[in-house]
Tab-separated table of C-alpha atoms in Angstrom:
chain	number	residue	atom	x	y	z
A	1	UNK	CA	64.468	-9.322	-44.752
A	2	UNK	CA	65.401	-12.787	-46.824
A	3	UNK	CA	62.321	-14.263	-47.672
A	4	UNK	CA	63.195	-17.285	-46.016
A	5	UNK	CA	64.894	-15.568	-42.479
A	6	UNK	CA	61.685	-17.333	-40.750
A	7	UNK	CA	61.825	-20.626	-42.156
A	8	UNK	CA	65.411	-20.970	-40.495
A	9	UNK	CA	64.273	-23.219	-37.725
A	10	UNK	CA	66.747	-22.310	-35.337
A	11	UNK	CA	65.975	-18.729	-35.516
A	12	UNK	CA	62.099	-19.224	-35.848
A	13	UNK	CA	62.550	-20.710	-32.756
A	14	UNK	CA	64.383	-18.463	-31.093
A	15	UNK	CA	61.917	-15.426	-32.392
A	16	UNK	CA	58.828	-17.249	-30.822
A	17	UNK	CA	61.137	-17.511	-27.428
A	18	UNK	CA	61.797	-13.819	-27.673
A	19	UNK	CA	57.562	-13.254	-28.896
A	20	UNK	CA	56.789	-15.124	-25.203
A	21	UNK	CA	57.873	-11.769	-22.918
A	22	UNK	CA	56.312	-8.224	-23.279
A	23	UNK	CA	58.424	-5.926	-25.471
A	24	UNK	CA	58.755	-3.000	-27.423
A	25	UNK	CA	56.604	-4.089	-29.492
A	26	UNK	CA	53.565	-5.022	-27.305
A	27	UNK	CA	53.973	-1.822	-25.071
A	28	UNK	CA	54.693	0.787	-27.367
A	29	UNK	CA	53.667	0.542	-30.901
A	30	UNK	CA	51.209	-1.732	-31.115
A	31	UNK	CA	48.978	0.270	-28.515
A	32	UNK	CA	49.449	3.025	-30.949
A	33	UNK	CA	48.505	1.210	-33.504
A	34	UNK	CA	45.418	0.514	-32.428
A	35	UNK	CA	44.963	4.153	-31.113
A	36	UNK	CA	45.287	5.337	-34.474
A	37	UNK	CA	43.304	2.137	-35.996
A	38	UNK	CA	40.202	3.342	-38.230
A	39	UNK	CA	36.890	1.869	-37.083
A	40	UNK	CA	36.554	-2.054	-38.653
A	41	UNK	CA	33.104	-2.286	-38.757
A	42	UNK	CA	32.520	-3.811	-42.445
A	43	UNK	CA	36.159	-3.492	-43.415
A	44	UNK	CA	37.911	-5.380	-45.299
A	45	UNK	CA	41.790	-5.827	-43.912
A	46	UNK	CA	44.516	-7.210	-45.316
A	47	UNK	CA	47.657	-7.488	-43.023
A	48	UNK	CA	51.024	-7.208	-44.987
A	49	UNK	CA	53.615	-9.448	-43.605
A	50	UNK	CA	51.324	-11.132	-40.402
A	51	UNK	CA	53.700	-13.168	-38.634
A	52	UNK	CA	51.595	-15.628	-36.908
A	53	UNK	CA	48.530	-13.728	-37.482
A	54	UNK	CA	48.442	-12.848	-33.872
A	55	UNK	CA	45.874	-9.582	-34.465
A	56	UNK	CA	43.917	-11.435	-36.968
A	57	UNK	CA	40.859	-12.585	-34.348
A	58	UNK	CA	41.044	-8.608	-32.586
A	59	UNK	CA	40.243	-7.357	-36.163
A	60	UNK	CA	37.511	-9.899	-36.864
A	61	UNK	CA	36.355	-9.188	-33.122
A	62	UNK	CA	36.265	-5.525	-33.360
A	63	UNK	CA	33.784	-6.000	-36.677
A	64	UNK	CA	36.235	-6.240	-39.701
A	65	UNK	CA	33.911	-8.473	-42.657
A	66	UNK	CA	37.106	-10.301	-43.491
A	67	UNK	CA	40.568	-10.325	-42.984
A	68	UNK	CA	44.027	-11.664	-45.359
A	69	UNK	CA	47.190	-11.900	-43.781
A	70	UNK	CA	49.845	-12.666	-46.650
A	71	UNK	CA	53.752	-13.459	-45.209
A	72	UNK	CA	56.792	-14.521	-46.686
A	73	UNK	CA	57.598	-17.014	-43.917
A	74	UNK	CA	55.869	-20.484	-44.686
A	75	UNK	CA	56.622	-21.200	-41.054
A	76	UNK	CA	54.673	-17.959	-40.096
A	77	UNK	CA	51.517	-19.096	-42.237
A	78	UNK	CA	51.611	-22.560	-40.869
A	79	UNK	CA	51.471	-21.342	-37.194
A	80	UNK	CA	48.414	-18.507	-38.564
A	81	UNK	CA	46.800	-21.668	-39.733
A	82	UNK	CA	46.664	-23.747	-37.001
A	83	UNK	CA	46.718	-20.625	-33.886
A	84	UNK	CA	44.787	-17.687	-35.404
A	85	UNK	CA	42.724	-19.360	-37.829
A	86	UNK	CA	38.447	-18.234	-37.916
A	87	UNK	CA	35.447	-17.574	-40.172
A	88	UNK	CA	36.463	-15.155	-42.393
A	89	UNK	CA	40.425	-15.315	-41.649
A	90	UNK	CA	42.674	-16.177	-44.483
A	91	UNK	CA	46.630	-16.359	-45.008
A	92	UNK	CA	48.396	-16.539	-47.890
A	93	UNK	CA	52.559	-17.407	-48.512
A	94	UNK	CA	53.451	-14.297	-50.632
A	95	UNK	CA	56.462	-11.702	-50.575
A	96	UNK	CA	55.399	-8.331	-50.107
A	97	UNK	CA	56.955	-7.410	-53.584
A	98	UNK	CA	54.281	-9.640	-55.467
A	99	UNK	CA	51.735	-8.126	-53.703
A	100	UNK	CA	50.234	-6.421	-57.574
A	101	UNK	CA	48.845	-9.585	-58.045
A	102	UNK	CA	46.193	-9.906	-55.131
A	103	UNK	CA	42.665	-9.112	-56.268
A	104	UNK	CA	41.840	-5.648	-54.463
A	105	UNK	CA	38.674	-3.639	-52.560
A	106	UNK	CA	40.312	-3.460	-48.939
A	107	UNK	CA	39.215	-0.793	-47.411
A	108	UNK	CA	42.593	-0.832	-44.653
A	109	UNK	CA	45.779	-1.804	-45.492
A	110	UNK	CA	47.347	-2.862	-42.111
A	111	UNK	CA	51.422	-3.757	-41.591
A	112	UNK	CA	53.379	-3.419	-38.300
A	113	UNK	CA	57.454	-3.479	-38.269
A	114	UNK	CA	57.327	-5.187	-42.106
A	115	UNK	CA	58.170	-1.901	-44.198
A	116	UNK	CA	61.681	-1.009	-43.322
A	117	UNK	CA	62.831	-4.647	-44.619
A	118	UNK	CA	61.393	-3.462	-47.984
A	119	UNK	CA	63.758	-2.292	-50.884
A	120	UNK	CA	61.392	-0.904	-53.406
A	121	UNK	CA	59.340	1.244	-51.203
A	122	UNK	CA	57.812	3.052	-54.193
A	123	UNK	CA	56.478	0.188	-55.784
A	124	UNK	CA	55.279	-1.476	-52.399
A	125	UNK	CA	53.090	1.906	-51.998
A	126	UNK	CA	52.007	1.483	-55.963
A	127	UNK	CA	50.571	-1.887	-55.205
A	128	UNK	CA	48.723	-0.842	-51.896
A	129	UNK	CA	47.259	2.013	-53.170
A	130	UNK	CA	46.152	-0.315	-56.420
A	131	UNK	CA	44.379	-2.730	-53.605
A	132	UNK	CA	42.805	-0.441	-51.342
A	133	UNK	CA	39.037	0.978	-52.441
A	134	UNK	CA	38.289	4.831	-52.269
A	135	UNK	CA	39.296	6.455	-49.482
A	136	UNK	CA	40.966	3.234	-48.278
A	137	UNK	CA	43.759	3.481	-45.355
A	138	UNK	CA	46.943	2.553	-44.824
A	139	UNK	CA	48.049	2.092	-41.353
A	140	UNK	CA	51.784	1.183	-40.738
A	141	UNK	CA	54.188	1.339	-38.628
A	142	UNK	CA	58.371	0.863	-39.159
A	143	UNK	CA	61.531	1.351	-37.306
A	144	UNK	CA	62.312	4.922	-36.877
A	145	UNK	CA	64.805	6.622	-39.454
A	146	UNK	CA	66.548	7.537	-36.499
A	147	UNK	CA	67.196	3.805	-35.423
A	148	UNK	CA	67.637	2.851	-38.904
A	149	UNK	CA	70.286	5.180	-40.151
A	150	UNK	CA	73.570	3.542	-38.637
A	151	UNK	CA	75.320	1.459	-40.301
A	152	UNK	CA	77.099	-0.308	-37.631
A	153	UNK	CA	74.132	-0.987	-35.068
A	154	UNK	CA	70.928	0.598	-34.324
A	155	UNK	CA	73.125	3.898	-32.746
A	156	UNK	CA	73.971	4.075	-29.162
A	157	UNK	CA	73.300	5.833	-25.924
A	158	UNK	CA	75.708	8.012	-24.175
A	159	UNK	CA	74.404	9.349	-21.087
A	160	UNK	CA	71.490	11.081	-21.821
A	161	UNK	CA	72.192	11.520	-25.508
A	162	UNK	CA	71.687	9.062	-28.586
A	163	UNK	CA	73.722	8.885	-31.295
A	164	UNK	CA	73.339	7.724	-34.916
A	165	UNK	CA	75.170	7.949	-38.481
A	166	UNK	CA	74.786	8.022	-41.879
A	167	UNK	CA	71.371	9.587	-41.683
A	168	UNK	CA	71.637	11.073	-44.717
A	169	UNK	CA	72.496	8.127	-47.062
A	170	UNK	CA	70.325	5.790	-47.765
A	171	UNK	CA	70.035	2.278	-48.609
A	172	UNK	CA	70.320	-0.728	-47.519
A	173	UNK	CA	71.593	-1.962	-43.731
A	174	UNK	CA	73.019	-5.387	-42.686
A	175	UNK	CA	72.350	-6.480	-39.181
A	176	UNK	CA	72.330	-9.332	-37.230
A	177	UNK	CA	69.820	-11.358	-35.144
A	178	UNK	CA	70.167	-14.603	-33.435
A	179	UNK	CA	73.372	-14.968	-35.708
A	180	UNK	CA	70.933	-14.635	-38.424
A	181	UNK	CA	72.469	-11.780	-41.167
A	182	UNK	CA	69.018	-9.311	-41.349
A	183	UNK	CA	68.850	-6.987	-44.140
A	184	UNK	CA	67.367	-3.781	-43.985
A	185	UNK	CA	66.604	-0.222	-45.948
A	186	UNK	CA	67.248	3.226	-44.153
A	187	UNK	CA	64.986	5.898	-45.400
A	188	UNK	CA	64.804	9.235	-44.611
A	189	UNK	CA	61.661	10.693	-42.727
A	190	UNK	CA	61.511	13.027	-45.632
A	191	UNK	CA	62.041	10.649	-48.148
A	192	UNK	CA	59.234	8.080	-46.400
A	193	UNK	CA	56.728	11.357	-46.347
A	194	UNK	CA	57.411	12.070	-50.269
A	195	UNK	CA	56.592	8.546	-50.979
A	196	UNK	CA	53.415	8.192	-49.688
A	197	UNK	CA	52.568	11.944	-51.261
A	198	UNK	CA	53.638	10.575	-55.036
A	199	UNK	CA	52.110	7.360	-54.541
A	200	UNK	CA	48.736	9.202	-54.000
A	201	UNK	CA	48.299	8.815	-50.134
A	202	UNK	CA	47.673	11.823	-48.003
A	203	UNK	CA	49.048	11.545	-44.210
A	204	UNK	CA	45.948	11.978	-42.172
A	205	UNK	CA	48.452	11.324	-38.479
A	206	UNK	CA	52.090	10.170	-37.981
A	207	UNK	CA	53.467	9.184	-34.816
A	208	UNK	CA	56.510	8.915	-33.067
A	209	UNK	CA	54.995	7.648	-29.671
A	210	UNK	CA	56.482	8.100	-26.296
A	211	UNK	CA	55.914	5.275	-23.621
A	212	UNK	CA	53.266	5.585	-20.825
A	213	UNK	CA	55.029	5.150	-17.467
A	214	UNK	CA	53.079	1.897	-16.796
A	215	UNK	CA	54.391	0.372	-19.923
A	216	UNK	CA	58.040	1.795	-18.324
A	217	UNK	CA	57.357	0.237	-15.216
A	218	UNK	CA	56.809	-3.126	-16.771
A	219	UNK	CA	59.665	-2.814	-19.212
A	220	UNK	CA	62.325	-0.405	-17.809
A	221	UNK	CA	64.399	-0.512	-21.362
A	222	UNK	CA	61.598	1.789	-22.873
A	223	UNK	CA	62.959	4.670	-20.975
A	224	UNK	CA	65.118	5.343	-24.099
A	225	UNK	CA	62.135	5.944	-25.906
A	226	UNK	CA	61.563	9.575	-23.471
A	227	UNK	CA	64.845	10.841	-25.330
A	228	UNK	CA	64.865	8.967	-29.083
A	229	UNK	CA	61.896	7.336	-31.041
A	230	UNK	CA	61.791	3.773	-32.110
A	231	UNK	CA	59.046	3.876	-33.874
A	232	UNK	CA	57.234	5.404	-36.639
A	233	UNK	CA	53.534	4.843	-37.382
A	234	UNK	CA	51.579	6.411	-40.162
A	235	UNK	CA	47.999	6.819	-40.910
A	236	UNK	CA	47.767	7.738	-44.218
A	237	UNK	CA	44.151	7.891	-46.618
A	238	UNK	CA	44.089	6.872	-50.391
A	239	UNK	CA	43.614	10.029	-52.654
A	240	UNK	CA	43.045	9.834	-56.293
A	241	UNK	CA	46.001	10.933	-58.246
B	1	UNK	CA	63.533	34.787	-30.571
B	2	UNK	CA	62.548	38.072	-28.125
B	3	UNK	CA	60.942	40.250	-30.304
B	4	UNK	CA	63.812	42.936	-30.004
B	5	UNK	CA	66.741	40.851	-30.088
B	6	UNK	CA	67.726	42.417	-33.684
B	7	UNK	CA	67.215	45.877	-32.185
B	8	UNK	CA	70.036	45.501	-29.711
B	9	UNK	CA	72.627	47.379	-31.669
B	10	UNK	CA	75.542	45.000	-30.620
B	11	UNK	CA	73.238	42.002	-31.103
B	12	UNK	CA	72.605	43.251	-34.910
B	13	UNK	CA	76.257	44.591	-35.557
B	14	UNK	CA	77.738	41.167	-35.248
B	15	UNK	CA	75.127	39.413	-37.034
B	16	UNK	CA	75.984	41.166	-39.800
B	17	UNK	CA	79.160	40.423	-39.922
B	18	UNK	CA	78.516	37.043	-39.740
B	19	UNK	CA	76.111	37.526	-43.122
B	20	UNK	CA	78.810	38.563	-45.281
B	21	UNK	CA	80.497	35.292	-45.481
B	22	UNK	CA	79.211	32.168	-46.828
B	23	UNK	CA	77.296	30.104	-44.601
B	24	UNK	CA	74.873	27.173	-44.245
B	25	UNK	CA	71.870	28.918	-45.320
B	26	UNK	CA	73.474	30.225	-48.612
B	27	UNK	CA	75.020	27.319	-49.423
B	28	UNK	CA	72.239	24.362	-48.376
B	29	UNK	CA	69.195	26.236	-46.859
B	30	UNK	CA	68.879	29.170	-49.749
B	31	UNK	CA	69.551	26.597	-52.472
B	32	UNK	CA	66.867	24.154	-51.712
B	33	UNK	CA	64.161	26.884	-50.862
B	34	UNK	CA	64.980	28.106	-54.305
B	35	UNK	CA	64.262	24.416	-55.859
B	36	UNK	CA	61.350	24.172	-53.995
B	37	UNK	CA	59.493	27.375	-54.720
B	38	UNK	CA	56.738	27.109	-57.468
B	39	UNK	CA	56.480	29.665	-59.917
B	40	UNK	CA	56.279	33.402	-59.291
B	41	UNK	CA	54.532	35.069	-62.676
B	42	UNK	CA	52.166	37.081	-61.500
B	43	UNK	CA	51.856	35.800	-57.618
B	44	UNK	CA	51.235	37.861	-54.145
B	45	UNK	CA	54.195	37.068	-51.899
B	46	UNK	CA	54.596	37.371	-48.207
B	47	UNK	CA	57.724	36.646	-46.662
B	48	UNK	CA	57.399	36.210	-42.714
B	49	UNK	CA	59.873	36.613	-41.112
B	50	UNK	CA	61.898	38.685	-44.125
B	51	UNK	CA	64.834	39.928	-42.124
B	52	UNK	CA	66.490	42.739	-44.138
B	53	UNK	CA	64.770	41.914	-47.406
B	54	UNK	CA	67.573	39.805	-48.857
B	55	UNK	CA	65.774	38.633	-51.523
B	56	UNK	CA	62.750	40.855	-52.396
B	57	UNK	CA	63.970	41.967	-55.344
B	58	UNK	CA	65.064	38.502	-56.260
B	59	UNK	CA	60.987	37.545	-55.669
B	60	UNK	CA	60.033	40.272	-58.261
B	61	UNK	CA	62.571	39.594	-61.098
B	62	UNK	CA	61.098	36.361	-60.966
B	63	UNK	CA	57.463	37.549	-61.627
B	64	UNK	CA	56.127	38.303	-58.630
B	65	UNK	CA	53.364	40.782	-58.696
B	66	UNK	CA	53.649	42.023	-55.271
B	67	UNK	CA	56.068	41.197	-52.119
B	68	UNK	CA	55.584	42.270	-48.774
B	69	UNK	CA	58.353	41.622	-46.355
B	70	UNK	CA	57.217	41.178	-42.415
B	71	UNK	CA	59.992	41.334	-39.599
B	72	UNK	CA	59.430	42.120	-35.891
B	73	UNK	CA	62.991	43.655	-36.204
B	74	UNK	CA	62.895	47.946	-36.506
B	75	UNK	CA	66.485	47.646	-37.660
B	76	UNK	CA	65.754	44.856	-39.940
B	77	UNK	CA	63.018	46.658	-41.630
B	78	UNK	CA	65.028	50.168	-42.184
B	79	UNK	CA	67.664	48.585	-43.385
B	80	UNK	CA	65.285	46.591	-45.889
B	81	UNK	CA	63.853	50.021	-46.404
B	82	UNK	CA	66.587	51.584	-47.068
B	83	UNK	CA	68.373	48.620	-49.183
B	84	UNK	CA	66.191	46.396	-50.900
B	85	UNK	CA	63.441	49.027	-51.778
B	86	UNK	CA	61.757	48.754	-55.490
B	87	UNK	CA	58.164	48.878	-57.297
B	88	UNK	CA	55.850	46.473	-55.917
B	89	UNK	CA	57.629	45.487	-52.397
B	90	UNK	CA	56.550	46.855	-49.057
B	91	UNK	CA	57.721	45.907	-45.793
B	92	UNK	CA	56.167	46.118	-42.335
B	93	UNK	CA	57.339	46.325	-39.008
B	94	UNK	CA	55.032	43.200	-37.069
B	95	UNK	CA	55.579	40.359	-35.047
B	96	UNK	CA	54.447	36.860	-36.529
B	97	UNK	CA	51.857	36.731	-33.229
B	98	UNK	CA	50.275	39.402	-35.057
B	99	UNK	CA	49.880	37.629	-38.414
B	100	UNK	CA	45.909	37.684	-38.005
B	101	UNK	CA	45.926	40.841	-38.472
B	102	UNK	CA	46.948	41.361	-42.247
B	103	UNK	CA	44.907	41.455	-45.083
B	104	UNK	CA	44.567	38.093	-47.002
B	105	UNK	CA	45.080	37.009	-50.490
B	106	UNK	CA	48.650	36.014	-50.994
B	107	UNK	CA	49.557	33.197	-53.194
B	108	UNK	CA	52.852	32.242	-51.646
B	109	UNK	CA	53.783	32.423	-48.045
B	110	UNK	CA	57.341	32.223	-47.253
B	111	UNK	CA	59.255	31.911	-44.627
B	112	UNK	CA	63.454	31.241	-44.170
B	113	UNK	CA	64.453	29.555	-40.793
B	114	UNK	CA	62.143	31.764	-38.244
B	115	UNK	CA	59.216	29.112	-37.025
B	116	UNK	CA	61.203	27.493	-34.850
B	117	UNK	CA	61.260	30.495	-32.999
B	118	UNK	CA	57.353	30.698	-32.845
B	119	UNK	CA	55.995	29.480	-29.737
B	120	UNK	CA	52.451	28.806	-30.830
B	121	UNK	CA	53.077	27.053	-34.149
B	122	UNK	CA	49.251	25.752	-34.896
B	123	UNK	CA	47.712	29.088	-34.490
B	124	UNK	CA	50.968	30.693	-36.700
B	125	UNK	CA	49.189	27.689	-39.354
B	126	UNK	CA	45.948	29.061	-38.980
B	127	UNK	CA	46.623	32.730	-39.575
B	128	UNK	CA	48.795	31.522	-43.071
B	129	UNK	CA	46.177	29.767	-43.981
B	130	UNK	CA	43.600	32.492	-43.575
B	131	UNK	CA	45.887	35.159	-45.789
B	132	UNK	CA	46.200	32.502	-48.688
B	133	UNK	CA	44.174	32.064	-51.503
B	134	UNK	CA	42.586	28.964	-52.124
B	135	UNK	CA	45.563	26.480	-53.184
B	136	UNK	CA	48.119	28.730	-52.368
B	137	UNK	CA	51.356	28.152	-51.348
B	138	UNK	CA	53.323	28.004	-47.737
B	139	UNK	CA	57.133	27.419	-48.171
B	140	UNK	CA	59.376	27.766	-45.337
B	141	UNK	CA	62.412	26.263	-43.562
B	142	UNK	CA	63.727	25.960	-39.932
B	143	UNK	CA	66.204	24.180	-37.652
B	144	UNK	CA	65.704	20.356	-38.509
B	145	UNK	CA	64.027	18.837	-35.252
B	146	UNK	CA	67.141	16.952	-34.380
B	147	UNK	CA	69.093	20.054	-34.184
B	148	UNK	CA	66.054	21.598	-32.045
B	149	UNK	CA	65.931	18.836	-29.895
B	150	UNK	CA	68.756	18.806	-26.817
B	151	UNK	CA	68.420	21.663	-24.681
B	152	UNK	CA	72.288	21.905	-23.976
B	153	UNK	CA	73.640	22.521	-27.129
B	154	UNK	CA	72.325	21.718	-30.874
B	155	UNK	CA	73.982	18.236	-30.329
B	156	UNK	CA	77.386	16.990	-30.800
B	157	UNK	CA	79.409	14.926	-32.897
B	158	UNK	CA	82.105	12.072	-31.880
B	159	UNK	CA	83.389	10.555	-34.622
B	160	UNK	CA	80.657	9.943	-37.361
B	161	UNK	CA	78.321	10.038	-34.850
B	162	UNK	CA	76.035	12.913	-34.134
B	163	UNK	CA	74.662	12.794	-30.333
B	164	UNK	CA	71.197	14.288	-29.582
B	165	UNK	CA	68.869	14.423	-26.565
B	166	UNK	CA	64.951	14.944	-25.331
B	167	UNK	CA	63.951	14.919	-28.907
B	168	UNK	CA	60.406	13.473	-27.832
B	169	UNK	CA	60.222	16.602	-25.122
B	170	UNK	CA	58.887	19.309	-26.797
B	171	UNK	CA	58.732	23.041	-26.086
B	172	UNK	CA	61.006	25.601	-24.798
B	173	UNK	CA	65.241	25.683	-25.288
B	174	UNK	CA	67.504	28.601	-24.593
B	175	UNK	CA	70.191	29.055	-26.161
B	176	UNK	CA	72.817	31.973	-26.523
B	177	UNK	CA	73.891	34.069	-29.440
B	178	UNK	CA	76.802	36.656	-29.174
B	179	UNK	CA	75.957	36.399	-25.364
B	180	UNK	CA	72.452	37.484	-26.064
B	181	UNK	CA	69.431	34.704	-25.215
B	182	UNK	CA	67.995	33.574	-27.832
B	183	UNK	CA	64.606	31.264	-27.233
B	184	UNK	CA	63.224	28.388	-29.603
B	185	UNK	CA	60.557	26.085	-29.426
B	186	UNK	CA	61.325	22.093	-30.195
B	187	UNK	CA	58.686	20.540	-32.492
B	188	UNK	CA	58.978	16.961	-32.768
B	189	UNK	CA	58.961	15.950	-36.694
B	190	UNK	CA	55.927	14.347	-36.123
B	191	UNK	CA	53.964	17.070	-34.692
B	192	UNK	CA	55.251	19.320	-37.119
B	193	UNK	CA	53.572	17.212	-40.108
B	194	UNK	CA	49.851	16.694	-37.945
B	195	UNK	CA	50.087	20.681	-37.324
B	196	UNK	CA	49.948	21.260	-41.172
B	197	UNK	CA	47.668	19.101	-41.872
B	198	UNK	CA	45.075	20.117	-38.863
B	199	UNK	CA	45.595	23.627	-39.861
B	200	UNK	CA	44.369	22.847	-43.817
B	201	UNK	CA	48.163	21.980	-45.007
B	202	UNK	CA	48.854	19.159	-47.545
B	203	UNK	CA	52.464	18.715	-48.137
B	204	UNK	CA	53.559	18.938	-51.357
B	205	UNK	CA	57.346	18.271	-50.782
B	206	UNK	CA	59.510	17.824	-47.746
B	207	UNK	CA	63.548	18.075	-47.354
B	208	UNK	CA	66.301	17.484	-45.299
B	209	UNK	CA	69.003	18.511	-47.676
B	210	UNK	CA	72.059	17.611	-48.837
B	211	UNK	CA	75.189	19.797	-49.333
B	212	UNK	CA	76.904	19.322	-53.022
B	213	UNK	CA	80.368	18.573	-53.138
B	214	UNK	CA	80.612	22.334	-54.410
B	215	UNK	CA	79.258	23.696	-51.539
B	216	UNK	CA	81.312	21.440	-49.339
B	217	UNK	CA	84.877	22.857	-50.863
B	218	UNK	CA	83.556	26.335	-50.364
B	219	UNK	CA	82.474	25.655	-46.583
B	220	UNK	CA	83.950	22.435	-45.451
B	221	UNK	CA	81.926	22.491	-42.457
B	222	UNK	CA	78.782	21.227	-44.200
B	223	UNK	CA	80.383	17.845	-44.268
B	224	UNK	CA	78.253	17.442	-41.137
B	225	UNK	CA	75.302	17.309	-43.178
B	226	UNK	CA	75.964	14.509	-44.996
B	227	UNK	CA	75.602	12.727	-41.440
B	228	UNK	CA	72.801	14.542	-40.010
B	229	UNK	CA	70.237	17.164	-41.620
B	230	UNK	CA	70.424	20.837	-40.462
B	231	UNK	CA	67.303	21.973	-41.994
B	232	UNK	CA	64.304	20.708	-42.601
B	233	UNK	CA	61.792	22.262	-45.594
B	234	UNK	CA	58.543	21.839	-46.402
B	235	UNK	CA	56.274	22.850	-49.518
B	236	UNK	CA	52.684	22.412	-48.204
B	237	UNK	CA	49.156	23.972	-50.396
B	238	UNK	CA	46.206	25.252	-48.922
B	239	UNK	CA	43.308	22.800	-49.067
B	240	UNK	CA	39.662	23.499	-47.850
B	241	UNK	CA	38.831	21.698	-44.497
């Protein structure tokens, strides 16, 4: 994603409008998330590409020492600072791609829905495993390489079935929100899974979660997600390589 | 697959005919296990699921020490027998249920497009793991999940498009073969990837491949898979848990 796609007012605006109702995000993968959350007790997070910081008191809460969230979005940081802000809560304006130069020892590496707007995935993984301690985790999740693939739009429904394109090439994507020209990268699951192996991470789970029917009761849309993922959410522990 | 499906003689005249063309597994599949495989000198191969033996002999000119070729096909296996005999292979008549049973130390376990006909894939984990030497290899292909996934058909294409359904319900699909049933088990990729690593797997190398323009002149048809993956391979090593 541009750097600067949040610091559009009219579309930071709209996002926060969109942020106000329960979504895919709230009922599907951030409950995973946290399923497959390591205990915090001690850690130290960082949280690449927080938004608003809207997790950053649940992490402090549920024992994390201390907790970074860096975003490219000065309008993101801003609204961290003033709504999410606590003892041992810090933000910091930064692209993902400089993220070599943060001083390291975090023991999780935390970053929801950020990855797939990413171009040099290898490098991104270079840097995290360069900041994380021994043993250190990365949690993330992404949009599914499924829902990423097409070119046109995110693939379509037809009756019962979904359909996609261009699976098999990869790159980049352009899409549109609020008007707003998003770019994205496609990746292949096998290509995401090779990644993380070279960059010295072993996959401890991955996860391409299915909606409870409570969360399909309060948001009827996620039936889709009973025939085609959305999502893709990895826990994956730093080895040395 | 029913155990006995090979041993229908009808059943296992017309799949033969079928062999002698080009298809997707010589062209794509074959190709890509090939890149994949580690070295040979001097290794104890087991291929599960070995079908007529196609290429036993093609395991020892490379090096290996010893092959032994597993089928739960009679036909299969006296037509290996009879075909693709030589110094150092053997060949047994045994379903892959039975897998436990076999005396350990191999170095490589392979295994071309059979698992996803194997009901109870963690245990089938288990028992490879148990007949490998310590940081030994497992190799194998099968139907790519999103090819396993809809229980009408393998999917469909419109267009560019390729349609799928109930990828995210796993288990049981029937399909038909020369009129004959022919079972397989949906794995979700996800679950695939946990299995391997519960069962003491760390993968080395994954693949959805791509045909080369090569292979496309010689069977146009594989123009599909620069949309969509067919197969899906993995290269995983034996760690201690």
């Amino acid at each position: 994603m541009s750097r600067n796609v949040f610091d559009n007012p009219s579309f930071f605006s709209k996002y926060m409008e969109l942020r106000k109702d329960y979504n895919h995000n709230d009922l599907l993968e951030h409950p995973e998330m946290e399923r497959l959350c390591p205990s915090l007790k001690g850690k130290r997070v960082i949280d690449l590409g927080c938004g608003y910081g809207s997790y950053a008191k649940s992490f402090i809460e549920k024992g994390a020492s201390y907790y970074l969230g860096i975003d490219a979005s000065e309008n993101m940081i801003r609204k961290a600072e003033s709504e999410n802000e606590g003892d041992n809560i810090e933000y910091r304006v930064m692209n993902l791609d400089d993220l070599g130069s943060i001083e390291g020892n975090f023991d999780l590496a935390y970053s929801s829905l950020v990855f797939h707007y990413i171009e040099d995935f290898d490098k991104l993984l270079r840097d995290i495993h360069s900041i994380l301690n021994d043993g250190g985790i990365l949690l993330f999740s992404q949009m599914h390489p499924i829902i990423s693939a097409s070119y046109a739009y995110s693939g379509y429904f037809e009756g019962d079935y979904f359909a996609f394109s261009s699976y098999q090439e990869e790159g980049r994507r352009e899409g549109h929100w609020f008007k707003q020209k998003v770019i994205s990268y496609h990746r292949k699951m096998s290509s995401i899974i090779n990644s993380l192996s070279s960059a010295g991470f072993m996959i401890e789970k991955i996860s391409e979660p299915i909606p409870t029917s409570e969360a399909i009761r309060e948001l009827p849309a996620l039936e889709k997600d009973l025939t085609r993922p959305t999502f893709l959410i990895v826990r994956a522990r730093k080895i040395n390589i």
